[in-house]
Coordinates of C-alpha atoms in Angstrom, one line a residue:
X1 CA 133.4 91.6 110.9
X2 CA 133.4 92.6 114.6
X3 CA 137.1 91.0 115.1
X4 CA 138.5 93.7 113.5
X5 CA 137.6 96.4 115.6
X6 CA 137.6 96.7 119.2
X7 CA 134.8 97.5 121.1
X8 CA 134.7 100.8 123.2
X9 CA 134.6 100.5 127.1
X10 CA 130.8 100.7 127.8
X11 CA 129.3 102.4 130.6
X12 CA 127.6 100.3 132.8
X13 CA 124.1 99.6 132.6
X14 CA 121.1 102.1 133.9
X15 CA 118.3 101.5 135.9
X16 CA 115.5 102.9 135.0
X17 CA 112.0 101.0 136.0
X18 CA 109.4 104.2 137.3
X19 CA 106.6 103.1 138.9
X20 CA 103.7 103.2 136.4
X21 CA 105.6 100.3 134.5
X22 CA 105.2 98.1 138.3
X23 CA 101.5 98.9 138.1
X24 CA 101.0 98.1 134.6
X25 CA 102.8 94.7 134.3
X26 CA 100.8 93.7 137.8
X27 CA 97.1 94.4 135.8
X28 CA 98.2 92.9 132.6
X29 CA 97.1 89.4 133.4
X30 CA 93.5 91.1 134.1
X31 CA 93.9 93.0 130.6
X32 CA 94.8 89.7 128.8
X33 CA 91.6 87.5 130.6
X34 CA 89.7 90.0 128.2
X35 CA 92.4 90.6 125.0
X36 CA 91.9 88.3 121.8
X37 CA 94.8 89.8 119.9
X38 CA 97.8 90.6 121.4
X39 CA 100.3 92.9 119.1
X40 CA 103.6 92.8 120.8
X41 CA 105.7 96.4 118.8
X42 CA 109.4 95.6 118.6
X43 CA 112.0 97.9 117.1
X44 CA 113.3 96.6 113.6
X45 CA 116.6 98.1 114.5
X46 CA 117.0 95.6 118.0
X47 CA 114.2 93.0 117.0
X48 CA 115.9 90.8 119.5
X49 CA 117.1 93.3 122.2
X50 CA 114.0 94.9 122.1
X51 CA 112.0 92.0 123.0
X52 CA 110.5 92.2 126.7
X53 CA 111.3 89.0 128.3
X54 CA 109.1 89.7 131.4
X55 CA 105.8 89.4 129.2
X56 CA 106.5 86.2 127.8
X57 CA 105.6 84.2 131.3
X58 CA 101.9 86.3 131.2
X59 CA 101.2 85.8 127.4
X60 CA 102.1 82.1 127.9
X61 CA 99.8 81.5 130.8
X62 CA 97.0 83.6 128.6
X63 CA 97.4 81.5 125.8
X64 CA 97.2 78.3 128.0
X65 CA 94.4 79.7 129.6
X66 CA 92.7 80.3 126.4
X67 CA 93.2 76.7 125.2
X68 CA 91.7 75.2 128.0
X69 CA 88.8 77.1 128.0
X70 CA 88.3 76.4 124.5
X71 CA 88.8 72.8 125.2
X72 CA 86.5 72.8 127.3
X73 CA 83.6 74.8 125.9
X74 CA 84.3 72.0 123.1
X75 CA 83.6 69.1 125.5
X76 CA 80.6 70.4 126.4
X77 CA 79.4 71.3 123.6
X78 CA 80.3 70.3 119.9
X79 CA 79.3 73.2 118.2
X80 CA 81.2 75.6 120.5
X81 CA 83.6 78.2 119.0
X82 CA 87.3 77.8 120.1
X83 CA 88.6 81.3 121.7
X84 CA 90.5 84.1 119.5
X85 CA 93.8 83.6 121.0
X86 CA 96.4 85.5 118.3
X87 CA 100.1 86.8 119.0
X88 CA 101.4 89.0 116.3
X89 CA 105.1 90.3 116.7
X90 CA 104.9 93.5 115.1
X91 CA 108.6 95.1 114.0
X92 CA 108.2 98.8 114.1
X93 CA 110.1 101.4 112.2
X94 CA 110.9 99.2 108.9
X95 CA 112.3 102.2 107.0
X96 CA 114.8 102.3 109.5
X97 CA 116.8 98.7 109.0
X98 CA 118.1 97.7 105.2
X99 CA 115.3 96.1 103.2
X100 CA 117.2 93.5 102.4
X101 CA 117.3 91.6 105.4
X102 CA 113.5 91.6 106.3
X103 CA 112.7 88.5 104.6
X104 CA 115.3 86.1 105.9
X105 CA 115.0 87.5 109.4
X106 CA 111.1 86.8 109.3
X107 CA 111.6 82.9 108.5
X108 CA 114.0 82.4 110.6
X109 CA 111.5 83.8 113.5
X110 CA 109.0 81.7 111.9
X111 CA 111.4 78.8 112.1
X112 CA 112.6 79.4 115.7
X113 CA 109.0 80.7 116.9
X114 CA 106.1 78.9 114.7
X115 CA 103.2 79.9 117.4
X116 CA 104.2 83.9 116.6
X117 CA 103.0 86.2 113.2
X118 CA 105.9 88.6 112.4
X119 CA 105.3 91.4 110.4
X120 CA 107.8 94.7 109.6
X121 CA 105.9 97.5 108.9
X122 CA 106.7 101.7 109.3
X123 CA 103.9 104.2 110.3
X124 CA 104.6 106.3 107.1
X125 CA 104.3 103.0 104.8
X126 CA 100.1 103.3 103.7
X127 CA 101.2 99.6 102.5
X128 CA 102.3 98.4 105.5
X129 CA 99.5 99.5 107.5
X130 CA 97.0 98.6 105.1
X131 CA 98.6 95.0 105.6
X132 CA 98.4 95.5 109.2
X133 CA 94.8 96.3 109.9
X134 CA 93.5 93.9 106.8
X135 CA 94.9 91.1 109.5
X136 CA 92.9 92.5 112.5
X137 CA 90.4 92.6 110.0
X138 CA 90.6 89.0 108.6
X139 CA 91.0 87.7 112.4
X140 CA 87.5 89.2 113.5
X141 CA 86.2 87.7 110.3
X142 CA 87.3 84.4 111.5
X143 CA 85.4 84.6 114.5
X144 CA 81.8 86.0 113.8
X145 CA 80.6 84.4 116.7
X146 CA 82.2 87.6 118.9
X147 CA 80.5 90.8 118.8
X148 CA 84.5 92.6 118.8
X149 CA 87.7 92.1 118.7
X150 CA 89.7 93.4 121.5
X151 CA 93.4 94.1 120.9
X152 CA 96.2 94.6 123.6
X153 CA 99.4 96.5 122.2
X154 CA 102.3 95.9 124.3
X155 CA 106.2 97.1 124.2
X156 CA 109.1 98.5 125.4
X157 CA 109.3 102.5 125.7
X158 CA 109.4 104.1 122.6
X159 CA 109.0 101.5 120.1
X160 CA 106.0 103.6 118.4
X161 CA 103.1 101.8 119.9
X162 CA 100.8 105.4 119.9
X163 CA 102.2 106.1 116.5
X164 CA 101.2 103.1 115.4
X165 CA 97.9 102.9 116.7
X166 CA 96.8 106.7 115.3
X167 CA 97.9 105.5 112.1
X168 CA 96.1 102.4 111.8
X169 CA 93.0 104.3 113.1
X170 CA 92.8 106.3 110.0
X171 CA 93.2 103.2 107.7
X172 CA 90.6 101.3 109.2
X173 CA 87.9 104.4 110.0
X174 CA 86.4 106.1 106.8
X175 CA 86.5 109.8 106.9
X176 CA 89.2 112.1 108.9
X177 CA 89.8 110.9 111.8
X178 CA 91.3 113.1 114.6
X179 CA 94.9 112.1 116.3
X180 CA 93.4 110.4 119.4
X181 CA 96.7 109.2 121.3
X182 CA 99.5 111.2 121.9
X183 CA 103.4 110.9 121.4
X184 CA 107.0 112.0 121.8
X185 CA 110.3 111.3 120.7
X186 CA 110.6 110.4 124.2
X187 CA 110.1 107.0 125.8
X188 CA 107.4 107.4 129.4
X189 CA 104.8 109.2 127.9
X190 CA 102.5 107.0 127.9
X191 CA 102.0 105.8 131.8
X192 CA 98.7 104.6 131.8
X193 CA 96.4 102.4 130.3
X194 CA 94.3 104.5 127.1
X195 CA 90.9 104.7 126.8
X196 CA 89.4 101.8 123.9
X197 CA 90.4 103.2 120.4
X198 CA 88.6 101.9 117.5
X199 CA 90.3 100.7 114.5
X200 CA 87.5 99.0 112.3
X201 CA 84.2 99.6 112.1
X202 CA 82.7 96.3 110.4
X203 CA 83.8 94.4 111.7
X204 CA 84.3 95.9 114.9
X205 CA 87.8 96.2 116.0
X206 CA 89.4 97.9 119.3
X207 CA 92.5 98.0 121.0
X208 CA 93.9 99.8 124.2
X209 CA 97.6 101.6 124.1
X210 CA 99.4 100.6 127.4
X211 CA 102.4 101.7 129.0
X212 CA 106.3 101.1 127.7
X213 CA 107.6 98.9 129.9
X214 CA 111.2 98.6 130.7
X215 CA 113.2 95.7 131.6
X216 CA 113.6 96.0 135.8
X217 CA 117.3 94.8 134.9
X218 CA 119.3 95.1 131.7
X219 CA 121.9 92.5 133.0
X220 CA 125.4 92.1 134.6
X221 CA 128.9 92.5 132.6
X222 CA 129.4 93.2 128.8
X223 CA 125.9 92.0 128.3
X224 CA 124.1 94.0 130.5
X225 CA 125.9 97.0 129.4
X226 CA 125.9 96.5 125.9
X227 CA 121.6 95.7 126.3
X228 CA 121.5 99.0 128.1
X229 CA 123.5 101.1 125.2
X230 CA 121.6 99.8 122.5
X231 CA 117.8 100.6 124.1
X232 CA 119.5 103.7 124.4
X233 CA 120.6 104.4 121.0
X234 CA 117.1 104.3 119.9
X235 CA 115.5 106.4 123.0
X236 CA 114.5 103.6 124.8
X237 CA 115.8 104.7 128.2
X238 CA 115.1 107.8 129.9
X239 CA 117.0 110.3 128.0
X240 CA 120.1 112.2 130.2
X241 CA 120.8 108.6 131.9
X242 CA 123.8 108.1 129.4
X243 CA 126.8 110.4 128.0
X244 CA 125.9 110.7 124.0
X245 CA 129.6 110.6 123.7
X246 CA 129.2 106.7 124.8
X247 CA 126.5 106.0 122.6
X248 CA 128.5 107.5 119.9
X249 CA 131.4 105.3 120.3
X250 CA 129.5 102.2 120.2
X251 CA 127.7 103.4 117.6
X252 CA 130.5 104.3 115.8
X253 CA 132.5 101.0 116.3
X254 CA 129.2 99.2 114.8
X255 CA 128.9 101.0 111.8
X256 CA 132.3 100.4 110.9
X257 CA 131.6 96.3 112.2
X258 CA 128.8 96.1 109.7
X259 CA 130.5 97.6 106.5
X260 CA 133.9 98.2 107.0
X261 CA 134.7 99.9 103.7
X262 CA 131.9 101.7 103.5
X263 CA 130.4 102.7 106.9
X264 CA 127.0 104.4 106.6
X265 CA 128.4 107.6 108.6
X266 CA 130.7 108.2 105.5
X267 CA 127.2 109.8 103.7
X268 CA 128.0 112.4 106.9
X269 CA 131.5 113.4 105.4
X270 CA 133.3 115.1 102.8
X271 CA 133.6 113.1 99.6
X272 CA 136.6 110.7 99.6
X273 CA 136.8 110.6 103.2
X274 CA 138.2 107.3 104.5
X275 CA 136.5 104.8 107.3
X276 CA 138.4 105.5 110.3
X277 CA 139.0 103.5 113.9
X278 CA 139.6 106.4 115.6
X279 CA 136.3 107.9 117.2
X280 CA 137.6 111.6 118.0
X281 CA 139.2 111.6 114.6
X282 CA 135.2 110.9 113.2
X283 CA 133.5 113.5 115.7
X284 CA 136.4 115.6 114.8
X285 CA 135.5 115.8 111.1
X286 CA 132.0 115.5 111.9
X287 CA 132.3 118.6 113.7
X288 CA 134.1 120.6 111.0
X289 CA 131.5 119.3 108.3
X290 CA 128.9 120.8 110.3
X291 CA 130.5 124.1 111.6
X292 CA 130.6 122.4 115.4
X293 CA 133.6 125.0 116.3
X294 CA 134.2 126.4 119.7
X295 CA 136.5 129.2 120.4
X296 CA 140.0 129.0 118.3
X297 CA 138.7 126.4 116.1
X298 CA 138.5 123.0 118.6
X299 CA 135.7 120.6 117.7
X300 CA 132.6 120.6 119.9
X301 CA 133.0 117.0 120.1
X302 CA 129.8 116.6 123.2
X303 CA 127.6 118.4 120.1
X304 CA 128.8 116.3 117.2
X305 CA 128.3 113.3 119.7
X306 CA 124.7 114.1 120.0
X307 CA 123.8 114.9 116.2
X308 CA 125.5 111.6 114.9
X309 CA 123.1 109.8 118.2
X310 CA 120.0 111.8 116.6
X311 CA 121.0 111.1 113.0
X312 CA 121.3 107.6 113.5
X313 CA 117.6 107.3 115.1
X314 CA 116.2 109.3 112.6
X315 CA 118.3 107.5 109.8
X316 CA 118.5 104.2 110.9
X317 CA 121.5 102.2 108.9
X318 CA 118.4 102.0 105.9
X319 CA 120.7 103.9 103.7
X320 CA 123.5 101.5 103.7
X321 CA 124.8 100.5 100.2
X322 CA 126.9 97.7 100.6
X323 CA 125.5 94.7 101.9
X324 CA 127.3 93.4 104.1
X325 CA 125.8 94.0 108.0
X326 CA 122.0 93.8 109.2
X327 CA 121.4 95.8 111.9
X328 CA 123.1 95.7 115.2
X329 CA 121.7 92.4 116.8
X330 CA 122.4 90.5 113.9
X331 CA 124.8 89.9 111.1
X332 CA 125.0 88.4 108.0
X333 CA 125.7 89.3 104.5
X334 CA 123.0 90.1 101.8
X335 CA 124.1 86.7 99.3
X336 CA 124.0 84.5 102.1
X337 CA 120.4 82.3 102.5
X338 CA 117.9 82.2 105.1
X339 CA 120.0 79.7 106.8
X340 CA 122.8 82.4 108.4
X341 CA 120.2 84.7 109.5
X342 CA 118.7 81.4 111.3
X343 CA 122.2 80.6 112.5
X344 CA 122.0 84.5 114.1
X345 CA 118.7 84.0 115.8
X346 CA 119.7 80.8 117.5
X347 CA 123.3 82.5 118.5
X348 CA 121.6 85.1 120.4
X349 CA 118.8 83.3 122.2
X350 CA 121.6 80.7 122.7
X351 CA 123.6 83.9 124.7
X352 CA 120.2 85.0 126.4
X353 CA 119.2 81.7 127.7
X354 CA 122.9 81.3 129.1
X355 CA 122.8 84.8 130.5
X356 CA 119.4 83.6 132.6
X357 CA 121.2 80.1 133.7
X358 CA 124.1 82.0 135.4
X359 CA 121.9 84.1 137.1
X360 CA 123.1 87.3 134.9
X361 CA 119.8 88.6 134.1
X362 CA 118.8 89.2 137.5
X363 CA 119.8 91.8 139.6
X364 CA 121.1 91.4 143.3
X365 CA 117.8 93.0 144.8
X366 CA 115.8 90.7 142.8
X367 CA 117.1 87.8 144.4
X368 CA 117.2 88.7 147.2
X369 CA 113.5 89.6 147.0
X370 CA 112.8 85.9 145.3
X371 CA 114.7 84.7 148.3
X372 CA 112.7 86.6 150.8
X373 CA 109.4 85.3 149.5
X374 CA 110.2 82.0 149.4
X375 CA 110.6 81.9 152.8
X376 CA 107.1 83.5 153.5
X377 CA 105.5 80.8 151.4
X378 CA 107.0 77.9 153.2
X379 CA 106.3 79.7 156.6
X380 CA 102.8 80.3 155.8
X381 CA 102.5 76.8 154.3
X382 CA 104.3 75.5 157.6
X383 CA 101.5 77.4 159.5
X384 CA 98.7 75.6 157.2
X385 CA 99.6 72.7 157.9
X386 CA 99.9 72.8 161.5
X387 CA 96.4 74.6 161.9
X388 CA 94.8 71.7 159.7
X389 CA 96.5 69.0 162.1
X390 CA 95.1 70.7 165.6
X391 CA 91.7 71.0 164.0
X392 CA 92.1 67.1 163.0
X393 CA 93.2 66.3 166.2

């Protein structure tokens, strides 16, 4: 396991927060007071780290806000129909991550988070998205009393969200059905709120594509810069912000954490090449394998760097034969039971809620900020309360 290998020096962690993501996550209470479904895209290959902490205190206060209108409506009338108020956690890219693993990782979500749906499903899986829009479907069904289902897709940058959203378009519409959203490799395409997209017809079913959003900080130390790696590995963060020869390192040590004896970049390789420690020995052969040669023969290591980053994304760690590793937020071995994936939930959000306690997952600017507004609130309440005592006395 990780022991064994020692983690490269990481680069420290990038900002990268543009201003369309500001706007959006300042109108996405207004977008919830009118969403029923709520499909929250993660990336299969960081199901944790890709999860966007900052929309949990909105999607709580929406689904309180639901509750308490429905308990309402109910005390004034009996016959009144409770609100659609659904959260589906939808793990993108599934033919990306070992197949393995998908099962136990979903109960032990289902364990650690009972109010959430989790599903794992790929753009290029007819299966999977059939799956997908049959529970949009069902939902509406559930609720006849609503003349539409409105659903809000939310997510980090390039998690497939428009991807996603075209391809559950042509499921759910009869007939050819032009691309309506568009997409890139890229994270930040999308920067604004998309026009309604329908994706049933009966019953009727629409949804809006919003914005990748960014976390405004990745974190302090280790943590922060290993967060900030890894939502670059898969294209998360702006490309250009870090050196591929540091993503390559990590992702090199990694590969060789999950599966020691047979890494998946070994598929890269000539037969009966051996695992190796030694990252400029890898790029090195890498570089040969793939005619990578500047003059005299010298590996073009920046250029091998970059393929293995790009080969990675497009392979994923799928391909793996030996199962022994799941993905690089979690670990556990294939014959092992529910209970050790479990066991890695719970150690991470164990980590994450530590990280938040010390402070580590805000930035110096933030608190400052926090700070700052504090004190406005008690001055203005200061000034409240001594205008309400001159008009009493």
């Amino acid at each position: 396991m990780l022991s064994r290998f020692l983690p490269p020096p990481l680069p420290p962690p990038q900002s990268w927060y543009p201003g369309h993501m500001t706007q959006f996550s300042r109108i996405l209470p207004a977008l919830l007071a009118r969403t029923d479904v709520v499909l929250e895209l993660r990336d299969a290959r960081l199901p944790l780290t890709s999860v966007n902490k900052n929309f949990e205190g909105a999607l709580n206060r929406w689904r309180a806000e639901r509750v308490r209108l429905s308990e309402h409506a109910a005390a004034s009338s009996p016959n009144a129909s409770a609100r659609v108020c659904e959260r589906v956690v939808v793990f993108n890219k599934r033919d990306l991550v070992p197949e393995w693993g998908v099962v136990p990782f979903q109960k032990a979500m289902a364990a650690k988070f009972p109010d959430q749906r989790t599903m794992f499903v790929s753009w290029n899986r007819p299966n999977d998205l059939r799956t997908l829009s049959g529970l949009l479907v069902n939902i509406a069904r559930k609720y006849p009393h609503i003349p539409e289902l409105n659903v809000l897709v939310v997510g980090m940058p390039n998690v497939g969200k428009s991807t996603l959203l075209n391809a559950l378009r042509d499921v759910g519409i009869p007939g050819p059905t032009p691309k309506a959203l568009r997409t890139s490799a890229q994270p930040g395409l999308t920067k604004a709120l998309s026009t309604r997209l329908k994706l049933s017809q009966d019953p009727l079913v629409y949804s809006f594509d919003t914005p990748g959003v960014m976390l405004p900080f990745l974190g302090r130390g280790d943590r922060g810069a290993e967060r900030g790696v890894k939502l670059a590995l898969i294209a998360g963060i702006k490309e250009g912000l870090y050196d591929h020869e540091a993503l390559a390192a990590y992702l090199h040590y990694r590969l060789n954490a999950l599966d020691s004896t047979k890494p998946a970049y070994l598929t890269l390789l000539p037969p009966g090449t051996m695992p190796t420690d030694d990252l400029h020995e890898f790029l090195g052969s890498l570089a040969r394998r793939l005619g990578m040669l500047q003059r005299g023969g010298v590996p073009d290591f920046p250029r091998a760097a970059g393929w293995f980053v790009r080969w990675w994304r497009d392979e994923g760690n799928a391909a793996s034969t030996r199962r022994t590793g799941w993905g690089l937020d979690l670990e556990w071995r294939a014959e092992a039971d529910t209970s050790d994936a479990a066991a890695c939930v719970e150690r991470f959000m164990a980590q994450e809620a530590q990280e938040e306690d010390e402070g580590g997952a805000v930035s110096t600017t933030q608190e400052r900020k926090r700070i700052r507004d504090d004190k406005r609130a008690k001055r203005a309440l200061r000034t409240k309360a001594r205008l309400a005592a001159k008009r009493a006395g």
